[in-house]
mmCIF file of C-alpha atoms in Angstrom:
data_model
loop_
_atom_site.group_PDB
_atom_site.id
_atom_site.type_symbol
_atom_site.label_atom_id
_atom_site.label_comp_id
_atom_site.label_asym_id
_atom_site.label_seq_id
_atom_site.Cartn_x
_atom_site.Cartn_y
_atom_site.Cartn_z
ATOM 1 C CA SER A 820 -30.000 37.293 -18.833
ATOM 2 C CA ALA A 821 -27.597 35.344 -16.646
ATOM 3 C CA VAL A 822 -27.936 32.954 -13.754
ATOM 4 C CA ILE A 823 -25.559 34.046 -11.028
ATOM 5 C CA SER A 824 -24.926 32.049 -7.897
ATOM 6 C CA GLN A 825 -23.014 33.057 -4.812
ATOM 7 C CA LYS A 826 -21.632 30.865 -2.087
ATOM 8 C CA PRO A 827 -22.135 31.002 0.785
ATOM 9 C CA SER A 828 -25.514 32.709 0.853
ATOM 10 C CA ARG A 829 -24.878 33.785 4.422
ATOM 11 C CA ASP A 830 -22.333 33.253 7.166
ATOM 12 C CA ILE A 831 -21.552 34.250 10.703
ATOM 13 C CA CYS A 832 -17.865 34.722 11.380
ATOM 14 C CA GLN A 833 -15.601 35.633 14.246
ATOM 15 C CA ARG A 834 -13.544 38.782 14.121
ATOM 16 C CA GLY A 835 -10.028 38.316 12.882
ATOM 17 C CA THR A 836 -10.926 35.498 10.527
ATOM 18 C CA SER A 837 -11.323 35.596 6.734
ATOM 19 C CA LEU A 838 -14.136 34.495 4.454
ATOM 20 C CA THR A 839 -13.997 33.764 0.742
ATOM 21 C CA ILE A 840 -17.137 34.357 -1.283
ATOM 22 C CA GLN A 841 -17.583 32.672 -4.644
ATOM 23 C CA CYS A 842 -19.488 33.992 -7.649
ATOM 24 C CA GLN A 843 -20.345 31.643 -10.518
ATOM 25 C CA VAL A 844 -22.128 32.633 -13.734
ATOM 26 C CA ASP A 845 -23.730 30.333 -16.271
ATOM 27 C CA SER A 846 -22.650 32.464 -19.243
ATOM 28 C CA GLN A 847 -19.399 33.953 -20.401
ATOM 29 C CA VAL A 848 -19.165 37.496 -19.176
ATOM 30 C CA THR A 849 -17.020 40.429 -20.105
ATOM 31 C CA MET A 850 -17.109 42.269 -16.810
ATOM 32 C CA MET A 851 -17.439 41.157 -13.198
ATOM 33 C CA PHE A 852 -17.765 43.440 -10.199
ATOM 34 C CA TRP A 853 -18.008 43.167 -6.450
ATOM 35 C CA TYR A 854 -20.246 45.433 -4.388
ATOM 36 C CA ARG A 855 -20.919 45.880 -0.704
ATOM 37 C CA GLN A 856 -24.250 46.866 0.788
ATOM 38 C CA GLN A 857 -24.133 47.759 4.460
ATOM 39 C CA PRO A 858 -27.303 47.412 6.527
ATOM 40 C CA GLY A 859 -29.947 49.865 5.370
ATOM 41 C CA GLN A 860 -27.588 51.454 2.865
ATOM 42 C CA SER A 861 -27.133 51.580 -0.872
ATOM 43 C CA LEU A 862 -24.600 49.587 -2.853
ATOM 44 C CA THR A 863 -20.945 50.581 -2.982
ATOM 45 C CA LEU A 864 -18.611 49.306 -5.662
ATOM 46 C CA ILE A 865 -15.581 47.539 -4.176
ATOM 47 C CA ALA A 866 -13.665 46.551 -7.288
ATOM 48 C CA THR A 867 -13.686 45.309 -10.845
ATOM 49 C CA ALA A 868 -12.550 41.702 -11.098
ATOM 50 C CA ASN A 869 -10.202 41.440 -14.061
ATOM 51 C CA GLN A 870 -9.590 38.084 -15.666
ATOM 52 C CA GLY A 871 -6.019 36.944 -15.255
ATOM 53 C CA SER A 872 -4.810 40.136 -13.631
ATOM 54 C CA GLU A 873 -5.139 42.138 -10.459
ATOM 55 C CA ALA A 874 -8.522 43.611 -9.652
ATOM 56 C CA THR A 875 -9.122 47.344 -9.964
ATOM 57 C CA TYR A 876 -10.152 48.739 -6.601
ATOM 58 C CA GLU A 877 -12.296 51.768 -5.863
ATOM 59 C CA SER A 878 -11.254 54.454 -3.447
ATOM 60 C CA GLY A 879 -11.407 53.189 0.110
ATOM 61 C CA PHE A 880 -10.891 49.538 -0.755
ATOM 62 C CA VAL A 881 -7.520 47.777 -0.855
ATOM 63 C CA ILE A 882 -6.263 44.442 -2.063
ATOM 64 C CA ASP A 883 -4.919 43.375 1.327
ATOM 65 C CA LYS A 884 -8.384 43.639 2.839
ATOM 66 C CA PHE A 885 -10.418 42.420 -0.150
ATOM 67 C CA PRO A 886 -8.290 40.151 -2.343
ATOM 68 C CA ILE A 887 -10.132 39.172 -5.510
ATOM 69 C CA SER A 888 -9.472 36.428 -8.013
ATOM 70 C CA ARG A 889 -10.951 35.854 -11.435
ATOM 71 C CA PRO A 890 -9.334 32.825 -13.046
ATOM 72 C CA ASN A 891 -11.753 32.561 -15.984
ATOM 73 C CA LEU A 892 -14.733 34.190 -17.696
ATOM 74 C CA THR A 893 -17.399 32.748 -15.412
ATOM 75 C CA PHE A 894 -15.960 32.649 -11.890
ATOM 76 C CA SER A 895 -14.622 35.055 -9.295
ATOM 77 C CA THR A 896 -13.913 35.101 -5.587
ATOM 78 C CA LEU A 897 -13.842 37.903 -3.051
ATOM 79 C CA THR A 898 -12.097 37.380 0.276
ATOM 80 C CA VAL A 899 -12.929 39.554 3.254
ATOM 81 C CA SER A 900 -9.767 39.418 5.342
ATOM 82 C CA ASN A 901 -9.149 39.943 9.030
ATOM 83 C CA MET A 902 -12.806 40.694 9.568
ATOM 84 C CA SER A 903 -14.251 43.120 12.074
ATOM 85 C CA PRO A 904 -17.894 43.809 12.930
ATOM 86 C CA GLU A 905 -17.780 46.772 10.536
ATOM 87 C CA ASP A 906 -17.457 44.275 7.674
ATOM 88 C CA SER A 907 -20.953 42.962 8.393
ATOM 89 C CA SER A 908 -22.689 43.585 5.079
ATOM 90 C CA ILE A 909 -24.194 41.983 2.051
ATOM 91 C CA TYR A 910 -21.583 41.320 -0.619
ATOM 92 C CA LEU A 911 -22.843 41.099 -4.189
ATOM 93 C CA CYS A 912 -21.214 40.201 -7.442
ATOM 94 C CA SER A 913 -22.480 41.558 -10.728
ATOM 95 C CA VAL A 914 -21.707 40.739 -14.337
ATOM 96 C CA VAL A 915 -22.088 42.039 -17.854
ATOM 97 C CA ILE A 916 -22.722 39.211 -20.282
ATOM 98 C CA ARG A 917 -20.570 38.923 -23.396
ATOM 99 C CA GLY A 918 -22.384 40.722 -26.192
ATOM 100 C CA GLY A 919 -24.703 42.564 -23.804
ATOM 101 C CA GLU A 920 -24.828 45.852 -21.942
ATOM 102 C CA THR A 921 -27.059 45.147 -18.945
ATOM 103 C CA GLN A 922 -25.451 44.481 -15.592
ATOM 104 C CA TYR A 923 -26.940 41.579 -13.625
ATOM 105 C CA PHE A 924 -26.529 41.048 -9.914
ATOM 106 C CA GLY A 925 -26.133 37.910 -7.889
ATOM 107 C CA PRO A 926 -28.313 37.144 -4.869
ATOM 108 C CA GLY A 927 -25.695 38.371 -2.428
ATOM 109 C CA THR A 928 -23.835 36.904 0.519
ATOM 110 C CA ARG A 929 -25.018 38.121 3.902
ATOM 111 C CA LEU A 930 -22.087 38.322 6.308
ATOM 112 C CA LEU A 931 -22.308 38.903 10.034
ATOM 113 C CA VAL A 932 -19.085 39.382 11.959
ATOM 114 C CA LEU A 933 -19.204 38.952 15.716
ATOM 115 C CA LEU B 269 -20.313 59.988 -4.736
ATOM 116 C CA ALA B 270 -23.759 59.425 -6.232
ATOM 117 C CA LYS B 271 -24.561 61.435 -9.331
ATOM 118 C CA THR B 272 -28.339 61.266 -8.987
ATOM 119 C CA THR B 273 -30.947 62.546 -6.554
ATOM 120 C CA GLN B 274 -34.300 60.913 -5.887
ATOM 121 C CA PRO B 275 -36.921 60.930 -3.128
ATOM 122 C CA ILE B 276 -36.066 58.773 -0.149
ATOM 123 C CA SER B 277 -39.485 57.172 0.021
ATOM 124 C CA MET B 278 -42.921 57.042 -1.577
ATOM 125 C CA ASP B 279 -46.208 55.446 -0.604
ATOM 126 C CA SER B 280 -48.911 54.185 -2.926
ATOM 127 C CA TYR B 281 -51.942 51.915 -3.010
ATOM 128 C CA GLU B 282 -52.545 48.857 -5.094
ATOM 129 C CA GLY B 283 -53.803 49.607 -8.585
ATOM 130 C CA GLN B 284 -52.382 53.118 -8.738
ATOM 131 C CA GLU B 285 -49.790 54.372 -11.172
ATOM 132 C CA VAL B 286 -46.547 55.361 -9.490
ATOM 133 C CA ASN B 287 -44.104 57.842 -10.935
ATOM 134 C CA ILE B 288 -40.645 58.138 -9.394
ATOM 135 C CA THR B 289 -38.583 61.074 -10.575
ATOM 136 C CA CYS B 290 -34.819 61.268 -10.474
ATOM 137 C CA SER B 291 -32.547 64.292 -10.964
ATOM 138 C CA HIS B 292 -29.527 63.864 -13.233
ATOM 139 C CA ASN B 293 -27.908 67.267 -12.762
ATOM 140 C CA ASN B 294 -24.430 66.056 -13.718
ATOM 141 C CA ILE B 295 -25.349 63.766 -16.587
ATOM 142 C CA ALA B 296 -22.818 63.602 -19.408
ATOM 143 C CA THR B 297 -23.600 63.554 -23.119
ATOM 144 C CA ASN B 298 -22.807 59.887 -23.513
ATOM 145 C CA ASP B 299 -24.425 58.687 -20.266
ATOM 146 C CA TYR B 300 -27.363 56.318 -20.297
ATOM 147 C CA ILE B 301 -30.073 56.338 -17.629
ATOM 148 C CA THR B 302 -30.816 53.031 -15.944
ATOM 149 C CA TRP B 303 -33.241 52.005 -13.224
ATOM 150 C CA TYR B 304 -32.894 49.022 -10.908
ATOM 151 C CA GLN B 305 -35.317 47.459 -8.434
ATOM 152 C CA GLN B 306 -34.206 45.756 -5.239
ATOM 153 C CA PHE B 307 -36.315 43.569 -2.982
ATOM 154 C CA PRO B 308 -35.165 42.792 0.563
ATOM 155 C CA SER B 309 -32.481 40.115 0.709
ATOM 156 C CA GLN B 310 -31.992 40.129 -3.071
ATOM 157 C CA GLY B 311 -29.586 41.710 -5.496
ATOM 158 C CA PRO B 312 -30.781 44.623 -7.648
ATOM 159 C CA ARG B 313 -32.767 43.707 -10.733
ATOM 160 C CA PHE B 314 -32.527 45.677 -13.987
ATOM 161 C CA ILE B 315 -35.819 47.352 -14.886
ATOM 162 C CA ILE B 316 -35.264 49.671 -17.816
ATOM 163 C CA GLN B 317 -32.702 51.817 -19.582
ATOM 164 C CA GLY B 318 -32.919 54.768 -21.920
ATOM 165 C CA TYR B 319 -31.043 57.674 -23.429
ATOM 166 C CA LYS B 320 -33.800 60.124 -24.285
ATOM 167 C CA THR B 321 -37.578 60.422 -24.893
ATOM 168 C CA LYS B 322 -39.623 57.419 -23.831
ATOM 169 C CA VAL B 323 -38.846 53.759 -23.399
ATOM 170 C CA THR B 324 -41.417 51.136 -22.480
ATOM 171 C CA ASN B 325 -41.118 47.468 -21.625
ATOM 172 C CA GLU B 326 -43.355 44.890 -19.996
ATOM 173 C CA VAL B 327 -42.537 46.193 -16.528
ATOM 174 C CA ALA B 328 -42.333 49.981 -16.704
ATOM 175 C CA SER B 329 -41.979 53.120 -18.777
ATOM 176 C CA LEU B 330 -39.112 55.562 -18.621
ATOM 177 C CA PHE B 331 -39.587 59.191 -19.565
ATOM 178 C CA ILE B 332 -36.547 61.375 -20.257
ATOM 179 C CA PRO B 333 -37.026 65.021 -21.243
ATOM 180 C CA ALA B 334 -34.974 66.693 -23.936
ATOM 181 C CA ASP B 335 -32.491 68.239 -21.502
ATOM 182 C CA ARG B 336 -31.966 64.837 -19.831
ATOM 183 C CA LYS B 337 -31.605 66.473 -16.428
ATOM 184 C CA SER B 338 -34.297 64.246 -15.005
ATOM 185 C CA SER B 339 -35.981 60.934 -15.613
ATOM 186 C CA THR B 340 -39.262 59.461 -14.460
ATOM 187 C CA LEU B 341 -39.889 55.789 -13.897
ATOM 188 C CA SER B 342 -43.569 54.973 -14.306
ATOM 189 C CA LEU B 343 -45.022 51.797 -12.825
ATOM 190 C CA PRO B 344 -48.579 51.162 -14.034
ATOM 191 C CA ARG B 345 -51.105 49.717 -11.581
ATOM 192 C CA VAL B 346 -48.729 48.729 -8.805
ATOM 193 C CA SER B 347 -49.322 45.706 -6.629
ATOM 194 C CA LEU B 348 -48.057 44.769 -3.180
ATOM 195 C CA SER B 349 -45.188 42.902 -4.826
ATOM 196 C CA ASP B 350 -43.853 46.169 -6.240
ATOM 197 C CA THR B 351 -42.821 47.213 -2.730
ATOM 198 C CA ALA B 352 -39.065 47.620 -3.123
ATOM 199 C CA VAL B 353 -36.230 50.114 -3.390
ATOM 200 C CA TYR B 354 -35.812 51.722 -6.819
ATOM 201 C CA TYR B 355 -32.452 53.114 -7.914
ATOM 202 C CA CYS B 356 -31.790 55.492 -10.798
ATOM 203 C CA LEU B 357 -28.304 55.775 -12.272
ATOM 204 C CA ASP B 358 -26.625 57.585 -15.114
ATOM 205 C CA HIS B 359 -23.457 56.080 -16.520
ATOM 206 C CA ASN B 360 -21.470 55.495 -19.690
ATOM 207 C CA THR B 361 -19.390 52.633 -18.406
ATOM 208 C CA ASP B 362 -20.166 49.418 -16.586
ATOM 209 C CA LYS B 363 -19.123 50.947 -13.250
ATOM 210 C CA LEU B 364 -22.416 51.729 -11.524
ATOM 211 C CA ILE B 365 -22.597 54.324 -8.774
ATOM 212 C CA PHE B 366 -25.731 53.801 -6.724
ATOM 213 C CA GLY B 367 -27.475 56.618 -4.898
ATOM 214 C CA THR B 368 -29.795 56.312 -1.959
ATOM 215 C CA GLY B 369 -32.706 54.884 -3.933
ATOM 216 C CA THR B 370 -36.439 55.426 -3.406
ATOM 217 C CA ARG B 371 -38.192 53.079 -1.035
ATOM 218 C CA LEU B 372 -41.651 52.445 -2.487
ATOM 219 C CA GLN B 373 -44.251 51.048 -0.126
ATOM 220 C CA VAL B 374 -47.464 49.776 -1.692
ATOM 221 C CA PHE B 375 -50.467 49.410 0.597
ATOM 222 C CA PRO B 376 -53.571 47.265 0.026
#
């Protein structure tokens, strides 16, 4: 398994501002993903964080709104830009460990936009 | 769009066996079936994965019939701490598409 940490664990932000969420893993991973889980809903994949190159976004998500970085095998950031109350969600990173197949999820970052 | 269908909710009592069935009507030949568990305020936790027949681990059993159009997650002797949302997925890549999940409530 992997130990995945996310920072911050929660935040309250004003509309129009941006928040960067960090995901750190204690093992080298092959794949890293970012998901969103809106209140009472299931998880929705935002993008695949690619090391050293631009992230691959799912339909409905764009780089200008959710810029993602992945500078190395164990770290990634997701920025939620120009936030509105509709961005209030839990944001989760997930990883696939090198040599493994199982996808592990971080604890999530709970974001409230006022 | 989710590929799987499962009941929205289920209730059980402590000590009972719980079986949650999922429909995989669009499963592809090389798809695996995976189940996750999610507690409130936590990320999903991997429970079990299989391709066909039966898989068992220390947490649960997974039954997959020959046609693979369904799967059943079996939780033996549930406790209050098994109250959670359970997601079934079928996939052949690391991109996971989550459906609605089944909200299991265990009562004393």
